[in-house]
Amino acid sequence: MYNLGVIISPPGFFSQLRHMDYDQLFVEFNVGVTRQTCLSVAVRLRFEYNLRERKKFERKCARKTDLLKEKDDDIASLKAQLSLKEAKDAEAIRLRSQVSVVKAVEAARVNELNSLKGQNLALESFGKNLRNTLWTQFGKKRDKIATLLEDAQDIVTRPWSVVTTSLDDVRDLKGRSEGATIQANLAVAQDGSGNFGTITEAIEATQKQRIGTDRYVIYVKAGIYKENIMIGQSMPNLMLIGDGIDVTVITNDKNNHQGLLTDKTATFQVWGLGFIAKGITFENTAGPEYGQAIALLSASDFSVFYRCSFKGFQDTLCLFHYRQFYRECDIYGTVDFIFGDASAILQNCNIYVRTPLPGQQNTITAQGRVDQTSTTGFVIHNSRISSSPNLIPANWQVMTYLGRPWRDYSRVVY
């Protein structure tokens, strides 16, 4: 019989089950337990080692992540610096382009300045040559001019001693007013009965056909001629005779509001020496609302206007330069309508003030003497100042002044 305690004890029980000797089973059991324990220890050690290695790896990964983050930050910073550099490079390219444009403009300006200097030298040379030519051409007439200046001193008692290049011309002009005849070189008529239909065509033909500088007469028959006429310095001693005031009319409406300089608004300009006009109306129909609008601009030395009419509003009659004489003429205007810096005598003339814009005042003269030693000025002798018909019905008060000092040494004698 087996001992029950031995049989039911685990080793004994298992030895019976396995048909093994107890001691042998005990040895194998202990060996197994030892192995199991060793295996557990090995597994635990391996686990701890792997855990340590994993923590090391995680720390290493964290460091790598931080490094990568730093690198990313560095890359972002480099990208920002690159973008800034690209922007600076683009700005530098733009500035270089602008500098190139500025240099090109500066070079063009320098070339233009050099060209203008060349033109200025050429103009100075031309002016010098022109002065010499004019001095030579008109030198023979100095004695006549001196005589005429002496005659001008008693112009009140002898009104036909006019400041002109030839007293014979004035006598011929007076003779025509008394019924005599002056032989015309050309005739202008709108009905085809003359040599030309316009005054401009006659002037152009005169430049081509005329020989010498003797008096040249153009007869302008009755009619309204809407033209802009320029008689240059190359056409001295020209004479225009019309059929009378408001019968032969030269008209236009150019004005300052069209963007023109004041002198460019003139219906009629004359620069040639010794010009004479008789029986003609010179007119600029631009109204007072259009500002400066010249009817006649005269820069003709020793020029004469006899029984002519000048109609406009602001700046009607421009007595630009040199010696001029007006007799028995009608002059209409509002603001500064007799102006300039000529040595001018207006004798036995009618001066009519017209209706200006509301709030404006009329000023008859605006003389432009700028040098106190200059001999220029206006003499308005034995003339009448009155209102034109269109001024009378005005429903507001209009102040009218004899003149204003346009320049520092303005001089007008009534």
PDB file of N, CA, C and O in Angstrom, residues 253-319:
ATOM      1  N   ASP A 253     -12.668 135.573 -84.751  1.00  0.00           N
ATOM      2  CA  ASP A 253     -13.124 135.451 -83.363  1.00  0.00           C
ATOM      3  C   ASP A 253     -12.171 134.634 -82.499  1.00  0.00           C
ATOM      4  O   ASP A 253     -12.575 134.034 -81.498  1.00  0.00           O
ATOM      5  N   LYS A 254     -10.894 134.607 -82.863  1.00  0.00           N
ATOM      6  CA  LYS A 254      -9.938 133.861 -82.046  1.00  0.00           C
ATOM      7  C   LYS A 254      -9.791 134.538 -80.684  1.00  0.00           C
ATOM      8  O   LYS A 254      -9.833 135.761 -80.579  1.00  0.00           O
ATOM      9  N   ASN A 255      -9.587 133.703 -79.638  1.00  0.00           N
ATOM     10  CA  ASN A 255      -9.563 134.267 -78.291  1.00  0.00           C
ATOM     11  C   ASN A 255      -8.734 133.404 -77.354  1.00  0.00           C
ATOM     12  O   ASN A 255      -8.359 132.268 -77.679  1.00  0.00           O
ATOM     13  N   ASN A 256      -8.466 133.966 -76.193  1.00  0.00           N
ATOM     14  CA  ASN A 256      -7.616 133.332 -75.201  1.00  0.00           C
ATOM     15  C   ASN A 256      -8.213 132.041 -74.659  1.00  0.00           C
ATOM     16  O   ASN A 256      -7.483 131.121 -74.279  1.00  0.00           O
ATOM     17  N   HIS A 257      -9.531 131.905 -74.642  1.00  0.00           N
ATOM     18  CA  HIS A 257     -10.171 130.696 -74.109  1.00  0.00           C
ATOM     19  C   HIS A 257      -9.963 129.490 -75.026  1.00  0.00           C
ATOM     20  O   HIS A 257     -10.251 128.365 -74.626  1.00  0.00           O
ATOM     21  N   GLN A 258      -9.471 129.716 -76.232  1.00  0.00           N
ATOM     22  CA  GLN A 258      -9.155 128.612 -77.138  1.00  0.00           C
ATOM     23  C   GLN A 258      -7.760 128.059 -76.888  1.00  0.00           C
ATOM     24  O   GLN A 258      -7.288 127.205 -77.631  1.00  0.00           O
ATOM     25  N   GLY A 259      -7.097 128.538 -75.839  1.00  0.00           N
ATOM     26  CA  GLY A 259      -5.750 128.080 -75.517  1.00  0.00           C
ATOM     27  C   GLY A 259      -4.669 128.833 -76.260  1.00  0.00           C
ATOM     28  O   GLY A 259      -3.505 128.405 -76.256  1.00  0.00           O
ATOM     29  N   LEU A 260      -5.011 129.945 -76.880  1.00  0.00           N
ATOM     30  CA  LEU A 260      -4.047 130.733 -77.646  1.00  0.00           C
ATOM     31  C   LEU A 260      -3.393 131.784 -76.763  1.00  0.00           C
ATOM     32  O   LEU A 260      -4.011 132.331 -75.847  1.00  0.00           O
ATOM     33  N   LEU A 261      -2.113 132.063 -77.041  1.00  0.00           N
ATOM     34  CA  LEU A 261      -1.482 133.215 -76.418  1.00  0.00           C
ATOM     35  C   LEU A 261      -2.158 134.480 -76.933  1.00  0.00           C
ATOM     36  O   LEU A 261      -2.723 134.497 -78.029  1.00  0.00           O
ATOM     37  N   THR A 262      -2.061 135.540 -76.161  1.00  0.00           N
ATOM     38  CA  THR A 262      -2.810 136.746 -76.502  1.00  0.00           C
ATOM     39  C   THR A 262      -2.478 137.251 -77.894  1.00  0.00           C
ATOM     40  O   THR A 262      -3.375 137.601 -78.675  1.00  0.00           O
ATOM     41  N   ASP A 263      -1.193 137.287 -78.262  1.00  0.00           N
ATOM     42  CA  ASP A 263      -0.832 137.832 -79.580  1.00  0.00           C
ATOM     43  C   ASP A 263      -1.344 136.955 -80.720  1.00  0.00           C
ATOM     44  O   ASP A 263      -1.544 137.449 -81.841  1.00  0.00           O
ATOM     45  N   LYS A 264      -1.568 135.660 -80.433  1.00  0.00           N
ATOM     46  CA  LYS A 264      -2.055 134.755 -81.479  1.00  0.00           C
ATOM     47  C   LYS A 264      -3.551 134.904 -81.741  1.00  0.00           C
ATOM     48  O   LYS A 264      -4.086 134.316 -82.676  1.00  0.00           O
ATOM     49  N   THR A 265      -4.229 135.691 -80.908  1.00  0.00           N
ATOM     50  CA  THR A 265      -5.668 135.893 -81.122  1.00  0.00           C
ATOM     51  C   THR A 265      -5.955 137.013 -82.121  1.00  0.00           C
ATOM     52  O   THR A 265      -7.105 137.213 -82.508  1.00  0.00           O
ATOM     53  N   ALA A 266      -4.915 137.748 -82.534  1.00  0.00           N
ATOM     54  CA  ALA A 266      -5.127 138.948 -83.353  1.00  0.00           C
ATOM     55  C   ALA A 266      -5.716 138.603 -84.719  1.00  0.00           C
ATOM     56  O   ALA A 266      -5.222 137.712 -85.421  1.00  0.00           O
ATOM     57  N   THR A 267      -6.772 139.307 -85.088  1.00  0.00           N
ATOM     58  CA  THR A 267      -7.338 139.171 -86.435  1.00  0.00           C
ATOM     59  C   THR A 267      -6.352 139.675 -87.483  1.00  0.00           C
ATOM     60  O   THR A 267      -6.198 139.065 -88.545  1.00  0.00           O
ATOM     61  N   PHE A 268      -5.657 140.761 -87.175  1.00  0.00           N
ATOM     62  CA  PHE A 268      -4.731 141.372 -88.127  1.00  0.00           C
ATOM     63  C   PHE A 268      -3.455 141.763 -87.374  1.00  0.00           C
ATOM     64  O   PHE A 268      -3.513 142.456 -86.369  1.00  0.00           O
ATOM     65  N   GLN A 269      -2.297 141.269 -87.862  1.00  0.00           N
ATOM     66  CA  GLN A 269      -1.006 141.642 -87.300  1.00  0.00           C
ATOM     67  C   GLN A 269      -0.151 142.285 -88.374  1.00  0.00           C
ATOM     68  O   GLN A 269      -0.101 141.797 -89.507  1.00  0.00           O
ATOM     69  N   VAL A 270       0.558 143.359 -88.017  1.00  0.00           N
ATOM     70  CA  VAL A 270       1.459 143.995 -88.975  1.00  0.00           C
ATOM     71  C   VAL A 270       2.771 144.322 -88.268  1.00  0.00           C
ATOM     72  O   VAL A 270       2.793 144.925 -87.191  1.00  0.00           O
ATOM     73  N   TRP A 271       3.881 143.896 -88.886  1.00  0.00           N
ATOM     74  CA  TRP A 271       5.227 144.088 -88.349  1.00  0.00           C
ATOM     75  C   TRP A 271       6.117 144.859 -89.324  1.00  0.00           C
ATOM     76  O   TRP A 271       7.184 145.332 -88.930  1.00  0.00           O
ATOM     77  N   GLY A 272       5.701 144.940 -90.572  1.00  0.00           N
ATOM     78  CA  GLY A 272       6.522 145.613 -91.578  1.00  0.00           C
ATOM     79  C   GLY A 272       6.535 147.123 -91.379  1.00  0.00           C
ATOM     80  O   GLY A 272       5.529 147.744 -91.035  1.00  0.00           O
ATOM     81  N   LEU A 273       7.682 147.737 -91.642  1.00  0.00           N
ATOM     82  CA  LEU A 273       7.879 149.169 -91.466  1.00  0.00           C
ATOM     83  C   LEU A 273       6.950 149.980 -92.379  1.00  0.00           C
ATOM     84  O   LEU A 273       6.683 149.600 -93.512  1.00  0.00           O
ATOM     85  N   GLY A 274       6.444 151.117 -91.866  1.00  0.00           N
ATOM     86  CA  GLY A 274       5.732 152.086 -92.688  1.00  0.00           C
ATOM     87  C   GLY A 274       4.388 151.627 -93.213  1.00  0.00           C
ATOM     88  O   GLY A 274       3.958 152.054 -94.291  1.00  0.00           O
ATOM     89  N   PHE A 275       3.659 150.810 -92.467  1.00  0.00           N
ATOM     90  CA  PHE A 275       2.352 150.337 -92.925  1.00  0.00           C
ATOM     91  C   PHE A 275       1.314 151.458 -92.832  1.00  0.00           C
ATOM     92  O   PHE A 275       1.310 152.254 -91.893  1.00  0.00           O
ATOM     93  N   ILE A 276       0.404 151.512 -93.834  1.00  0.00           N
ATOM     94  CA  ILE A 276      -0.693 152.479 -93.839  1.00  0.00           C
ATOM     95  C   ILE A 276      -1.994 151.744 -94.136  1.00  0.00           C
ATOM     96  O   ILE A 276      -2.050 150.882 -95.014  1.00  0.00           O
ATOM     97  N   ALA A 277      -3.056 152.112 -93.381  1.00  0.00           N
ATOM     98  CA  ALA A 277      -4.387 151.566 -93.649  1.00  0.00           C
ATOM     99  C   ALA A 277      -5.393 152.707 -93.614  1.00  0.00           C
ATOM    100  O   ALA A 277      -5.289 153.630 -92.802  1.00  0.00           O
ATOM    101  N   LYS A 278      -6.382 152.622 -94.522  1.00  0.00           N
ATOM    102  CA  LYS A 278      -7.431 153.636 -94.564  1.00  0.00           C
ATOM    103  C   LYS A 278      -8.767 152.988 -94.908  1.00  0.00           C
ATOM    104  O   LYS A 278      -8.851 152.110 -95.764  1.00  0.00           O
ATOM    105  N   GLY A 279      -9.813 153.420 -94.183  1.00  0.00           N
ATOM    106  CA  GLY A 279     -11.167 153.001 -94.525  1.00  0.00           C
ATOM    107  C   GLY A 279     -11.446 151.526 -94.321  1.00  0.00           C
ATOM    108  O   GLY A 279     -12.149 150.907 -95.115  1.00  0.00           O
ATOM    109  N   ILE A 280     -10.923 150.948 -93.239  1.00  0.00           N
ATOM    110  CA  ILE A 280     -11.088 149.508 -92.977  1.00  0.00           C
ATOM    111  C   ILE A 280     -11.519 149.322 -91.521  1.00  0.00           C
ATOM    112  O   ILE A 280     -11.050 150.022 -90.621  1.00  0.00           O
ATOM    113  N   THR A 281     -12.398 148.363 -91.281  1.00  0.00           N
ATOM    114  CA  THR A 281     -12.758 147.951 -89.921  1.00  0.00           C
ATOM    115  C   THR A 281     -12.004 146.663 -89.586  1.00  0.00           C
ATOM    116  O   THR A 281     -12.096 145.675 -90.329  1.00  0.00           O
ATOM    117  N   PHE A 282     -11.267 146.690 -88.497  1.00  0.00           N
ATOM    118  CA  PHE A 282     -10.563 145.519 -87.976  1.00  0.00           C
ATOM    119  C   PHE A 282     -11.355 145.047 -86.750  1.00  0.00           C
ATOM    120  O   PHE A 282     -11.565 145.810 -85.813  1.00  0.00           O
ATOM    121  N   GLU A 283     -11.746 143.761 -86.743  1.00  0.00           N
ATOM    122  CA  GLU A 283     -12.728 143.320 -85.761  1.00  0.00           C
ATOM    123  C   GLU A 283     -12.377 141.951 -85.189  1.00  0.00           C
ATOM    124  O   GLU A 283     -11.872 141.068 -85.901  1.00  0.00           O
ATOM    125  N   ASN A 284     -12.628 141.781 -83.882  1.00  0.00           N
ATOM    126  CA  ASN A 284     -12.610 140.463 -83.249  1.00  0.00           C
ATOM    127  C   ASN A 284     -13.945 140.297 -82.534  1.00  0.00           C
ATOM    128  O   ASN A 284     -14.267 141.035 -81.605  1.00  0.00           O
ATOM    129  N   THR A 285     -14.742 139.340 -82.987  1.00  0.00           N
ATOM    130  CA  THR A 285     -16.122 139.200 -82.511  1.00  0.00           C
ATOM    131  C   THR A 285     -16.263 138.338 -81.263  1.00  0.00           C
ATOM    132  O   THR A 285     -17.374 138.100 -80.791  1.00  0.00           O
ATOM    133  N   ALA A 286     -15.137 137.823 -80.708  1.00  0.00           N
ATOM    134  CA  ALA A 286     -15.243 137.066 -79.454  1.00  0.00           C
ATOM    135  C   ALA A 286     -15.794 137.983 -78.365  1.00  0.00           C
ATOM    136  O   ALA A 286     -15.324 139.098 -78.176  1.00  0.00           O
ATOM    137  N   GLY A 287     -16.787 137.551 -77.657  1.00  0.00           N
ATOM    138  CA  GLY A 287     -17.453 138.383 -76.660  1.00  0.00           C
ATOM    139  C   GLY A 287     -16.622 138.564 -75.402  1.00  0.00           C
ATOM    140  O   GLY A 287     -15.536 137.975 -75.249  1.00  0.00           O
ATOM    141  N   PRO A 288     -17.105 139.360 -74.464  1.00  0.00           N
ATOM    142  CA  PRO A 288     -16.345 139.634 -73.234  1.00  0.00           C
ATOM    143  C   PRO A 288     -16.095 138.392 -72.388  1.00  0.00           C
ATOM    144  O   PRO A 288     -15.150 138.350 -71.610  1.00  0.00           O
ATOM    145  N   GLU A 289     -16.922 137.371 -72.556  1.00  0.00           N
ATOM    146  CA  GLU A 289     -16.754 136.158 -71.760  1.00  0.00           C
ATOM    147  C   GLU A 289     -15.562 135.314 -72.215  1.00  0.00           C
ATOM    148  O   GLU A 289     -15.185 134.353 -71.538  1.00  0.00           O
ATOM    149  N   TYR A 290     -14.951 135.645 -73.359  1.00  0.00           N
ATOM    150  CA  TYR A 290     -13.838 134.848 -73.890  1.00  0.00           C
ATOM    151  C   TYR A 290     -12.473 135.469 -73.616  1.00  0.00           C
ATOM    152  O   TYR A 290     -11.466 135.008 -74.129  1.00  0.00           O
ATOM    153  N   GLY A 291     -12.412 136.524 -72.803  1.00  0.00           N
ATOM    154  CA  GLY A 291     -11.120 137.078 -72.399  1.00  0.00           C
ATOM    155  C   GLY A 291     -10.432 137.834 -73.514  1.00  0.00           C
ATOM    156  O   GLY A 291     -11.060 138.471 -74.372  1.00  0.00           O
ATOM    157  N   GLN A 292      -9.081 137.750 -73.515  1.00  0.00           N
ATOM    158  CA  GLN A 292      -8.291 138.518 -74.475  1.00  0.00           C
ATOM    159  C   GLN A 292      -8.594 138.088 -75.907  1.00  0.00           C
ATOM    160  O   GLN A 292      -8.581 136.902 -76.230  1.00  0.00           O
ATOM    161  N   ALA A 293      -8.861 139.078 -76.758  1.00  0.00           N
ATOM    162  CA  ALA A 293      -9.177 138.808 -78.164  1.00  0.00           C
ATOM    163  C   ALA A 293      -8.841 140.079 -78.954  1.00  0.00           C
ATOM    164  O   ALA A 293      -9.609 141.037 -78.956  1.00  0.00           O
ATOM    165  N   ILE A 294      -7.695 140.070 -79.627  1.00  0.00           N
ATOM    166  CA  ILE A 294      -7.169 141.269 -80.285  1.00  0.00           C
ATOM    167  C   ILE A 294      -7.778 141.412 -81.678  1.00  0.00           C
ATOM    168  O   ILE A 294      -7.843 140.446 -82.445  1.00  0.00           O
ATOM    169  N   ALA A 295      -8.171 142.636 -82.013  1.00  0.00           N
ATOM    170  CA  ALA A 295      -8.605 142.940 -83.387  1.00  0.00           C
ATOM    171  C   ALA A 295      -7.400 143.310 -84.255  1.00  0.00           C
ATOM    172  O   ALA A 295      -7.236 142.795 -85.361  1.00  0.00           O
ATOM    173  N   LEU A 296      -6.544 144.221 -83.752  1.00  0.00           N
ATOM    174  CA  LEU A 296      -5.351 144.633 -84.499  1.00  0.00           C
ATOM    175  C   LEU A 296      -4.152 144.649 -83.564  1.00  0.00           C
ATOM    176  O   LEU A 296      -4.220 145.204 -82.459  1.00  0.00           O
ATOM    177  N   LEU A 297      -3.052 144.057 -84.014  1.00  0.00           N
ATOM    178  CA  LEU A 297      -1.762 144.163 -83.337  1.00  0.00           C
ATOM    179  C   LEU A 297      -0.799 144.832 -84.292  1.00  0.00           C
ATOM    180  O   LEU A 297      -0.526 144.321 -85.387  1.00  0.00           O
ATOM    181  N   SER A 298      -0.268 145.990 -83.895  1.00  0.00           N
ATOM    182  CA  SER A 298       0.667 146.715 -84.754  1.00  0.00           C
ATOM    183  C   SER A 298       2.025 146.828 -84.076  1.00  0.00           C
ATOM    184  O   SER A 298       2.127 147.336 -82.960  1.00  0.00           O
ATOM    185  N   ALA A 299       3.045 146.321 -84.758  1.00  0.00           N
ATOM    186  CA  ALA A 299       4.437 146.529 -84.364  1.00  0.00           C
ATOM    187  C   ALA A 299       5.179 147.149 -85.549  1.00  0.00           C
ATOM    188  O   ALA A 299       6.349 146.861 -85.783  1.00  0.00           O
ATOM    189  N   SER A 300       4.483 147.971 -86.302  1.00  0.00           N
ATOM    190  CA  SER A 300       5.030 148.617 -87.500  1.00  0.00           C
ATOM    191  C   SER A 300       5.538 150.009 -87.140  1.00  0.00           C
ATOM    192  O   SER A 300       4.756 150.856 -86.693  1.00  0.00           O
ATOM    193  N   ASP A 301       6.824 150.217 -87.316  1.00  0.00           N
ATOM    194  CA  ASP A 301       7.391 151.537 -87.062  1.00  0.00           C
ATOM    195  C   ASP A 301       6.934 152.513 -88.154  1.00  0.00           C
ATOM    196  O   ASP A 301       6.876 152.147 -89.336  1.00  0.00           O
ATOM    197  N   PHE A 302       6.561 153.736 -87.750  1.00  0.00           N
ATOM    198  CA  PHE A 302       6.070 154.762 -88.662  1.00  0.00           C
ATOM    199  C   PHE A 302       4.793 154.313 -89.381  1.00  0.00           C
ATOM    200  O   PHE A 302       4.626 154.559 -90.576  1.00  0.00           O
ATOM    201  N   SER A 303       3.906 153.655 -88.645  1.00  0.00           N
ATOM    202  CA  SER A 303       2.648 153.192 -89.253  1.00  0.00           C
ATOM    203  C   SER A 303       1.564 154.241 -89.068  1.00  0.00           C
ATOM    204  O   SER A 303       1.591 155.041 -88.127  1.00  0.00           O
ATOM    205  N   VAL A 304       0.589 154.246 -90.005  1.00  0.00           N
ATOM    206  CA  VAL A 304      -0.508 155.212 -90.000  1.00  0.00           C
ATOM    207  C   VAL A 304      -1.826 154.477 -90.221  1.00  0.00           C
ATOM    208  O   VAL A 304      -1.922 153.636 -91.122  1.00  0.00           O
ATOM    209  N   PHE A 305      -2.839 154.814 -89.402  1.00  0.00           N
ATOM    210  CA  PHE A 305      -4.188 154.293 -89.578  1.00  0.00           C
ATOM    211  C   PHE A 305      -5.130 155.499 -89.648  1.00  0.00           C
ATOM    212  O   PHE A 305      -5.223 156.282 -88.692  1.00  0.00           O
ATOM    213  N   TYR A 306      -5.816 155.637 -90.793  1.00  0.00           N
ATOM    214  CA  TYR A 306      -6.646 156.813 -91.039  1.00  0.00           C
ATOM    215  C   TYR A 306      -8.080 156.369 -91.325  1.00  0.00           C
ATOM    216  O   TYR A 306      -8.325 155.549 -92.214  1.00  0.00           O
ATOM    217  N   ARG A 307      -8.996 156.914 -90.532  1.00  0.00           N
ATOM    218  CA  ARG A 307     -10.414 156.601 -90.680  1.00  0.00           C
ATOM    219  C   ARG A 307     -10.658 155.083 -90.716  1.00  0.00           C
ATOM    220  O   ARG A 307     -11.305 154.548 -91.607  1.00  0.00           O
ATOM    221  N   CYS A 308     -10.088 154.417 -89.707  1.00  0.00           N
ATOM    222  CA  CYS A 308     -10.295 152.977 -89.525  1.00  0.00           C
ATOM    223  C   CYS A 308     -11.072 152.744 -88.229  1.00  0.00           C
ATOM    224  O   CYS A 308     -11.202 153.638 -87.381  1.00  0.00           O
ATOM    225  N   SER A 309     -11.596 151.557 -88.091  1.00  0.00           N
ATOM    226  CA  SER A 309     -12.342 151.183 -86.892  1.00  0.00           C
ATOM    227  C   SER A 309     -11.758 149.899 -86.323  1.00  0.00           C
ATOM    228  O   SER A 309     -11.357 148.991 -87.071  1.00  0.00           O
ATOM    229  N   PHE A 310     -11.714 149.850 -84.988  1.00  0.00           N
ATOM    230  CA  PHE A 310     -11.165 148.687 -84.288  1.00  0.00           C
ATOM    231  C   PHE A 310     -12.212 148.239 -83.266  1.00  0.00           C
ATOM    232  O   PHE A 310     -12.497 148.966 -82.304  1.00  0.00           O
ATOM    233  N   LYS A 311     -12.787 147.055 -83.475  1.00  0.00           N
ATOM    234  CA  LYS A 311     -13.906 146.605 -82.654  1.00  0.00           C
ATOM    235  C   LYS A 311     -13.546 145.308 -81.928  1.00  0.00           C
ATOM    236  O   LYS A 311     -13.069 144.348 -82.540  1.00  0.00           O
ATOM    237  N   GLY A 312     -13.786 145.323 -80.633  1.00  0.00           N
ATOM    238  CA  GLY A 312     -13.556 144.135 -79.820  1.00  0.00           C
ATOM    239  C   GLY A 312     -14.053 144.400 -78.415  1.00  0.00           C
ATOM    240  O   GLY A 312     -14.841 145.310 -78.167  1.00  0.00           O
ATOM    241  N   PHE A 313     -13.560 143.608 -77.473  1.00  0.00           N
ATOM    242  CA  PHE A 313     -13.937 143.796 -76.072  1.00  0.00           C
ATOM    243  C   PHE A 313     -12.662 143.937 -75.244  1.00  0.00           C
ATOM    244  O   PHE A 313     -12.178 145.033 -75.043  1.00  0.00           O
ATOM    245  N   GLN A 314     -12.074 142.838 -74.791  1.00  0.00           N
ATOM    246  CA  GLN A 314     -10.824 142.940 -74.025  1.00  0.00           C
ATOM    247  C   GLN A 314      -9.640 142.884 -74.981  1.00  0.00           C
ATOM    248  O   GLN A 314      -9.566 142.024 -75.854  1.00  0.00           O
ATOM    249  N   ASP A 315      -8.688 143.852 -74.813  1.00  0.00           N
ATOM    250  CA  ASP A 315      -7.453 143.903 -75.616  1.00  0.00           C
ATOM    251  C   ASP A 315      -7.742 144.113 -77.104  1.00  0.00           C
ATOM    252  O   ASP A 315      -7.127 143.465 -77.960  1.00  0.00           O
ATOM    253  N   THR A 316      -8.627 145.017 -77.429  1.00  0.00           N
ATOM    254  CA  THR A 316      -9.004 145.245 -78.836  1.00  0.00           C
ATOM    255  C   THR A 316      -7.825 145.682 -79.687  1.00  0.00           C
ATOM    256  O   THR A 316      -7.532 145.097 -80.735  1.00  0.00           O
ATOM    257  N   LEU A 317      -7.122 146.738 -79.261  1.00  0.00           N
ATOM    258  CA  LEU A 317      -6.079 147.376 -80.073  1.00  0.00           C
ATOM    259  C   LEU A 317      -4.751 147.257 -79.338  1.00  0.00           C
ATOM    260  O   LEU A 317      -4.556 147.851 -78.279  1.00  0.00           O
ATOM    261  N   CYS A 318      -3.840 146.481 -79.926  1.00  0.00           N
ATOM    262  CA  CYS A 318      -2.517 146.275 -79.324  1.00  0.00           C
ATOM    263  C   CYS A 318      -1.501 147.155 -80.039  1.00  0.00           C
ATOM    264  O   CYS A 318      -1.113 146.868 -81.175  1.00  0.00           O
ATOM    265  N   LEU A 319      -1.083 148.237 -79.377  1.00  0.00           N
ATOM    266  CA  LEU A 319      -0.025 149.114 -79.888  1.00  0.00           C
ATOM    267  C   LEU A 319       1.290 148.540 -79.360  1.00  0.00           C
ATOM    268  O   LEU A 319       1.845 149.001 -78.376  1.00  0.00           O
TER     269      LEU A 319
END
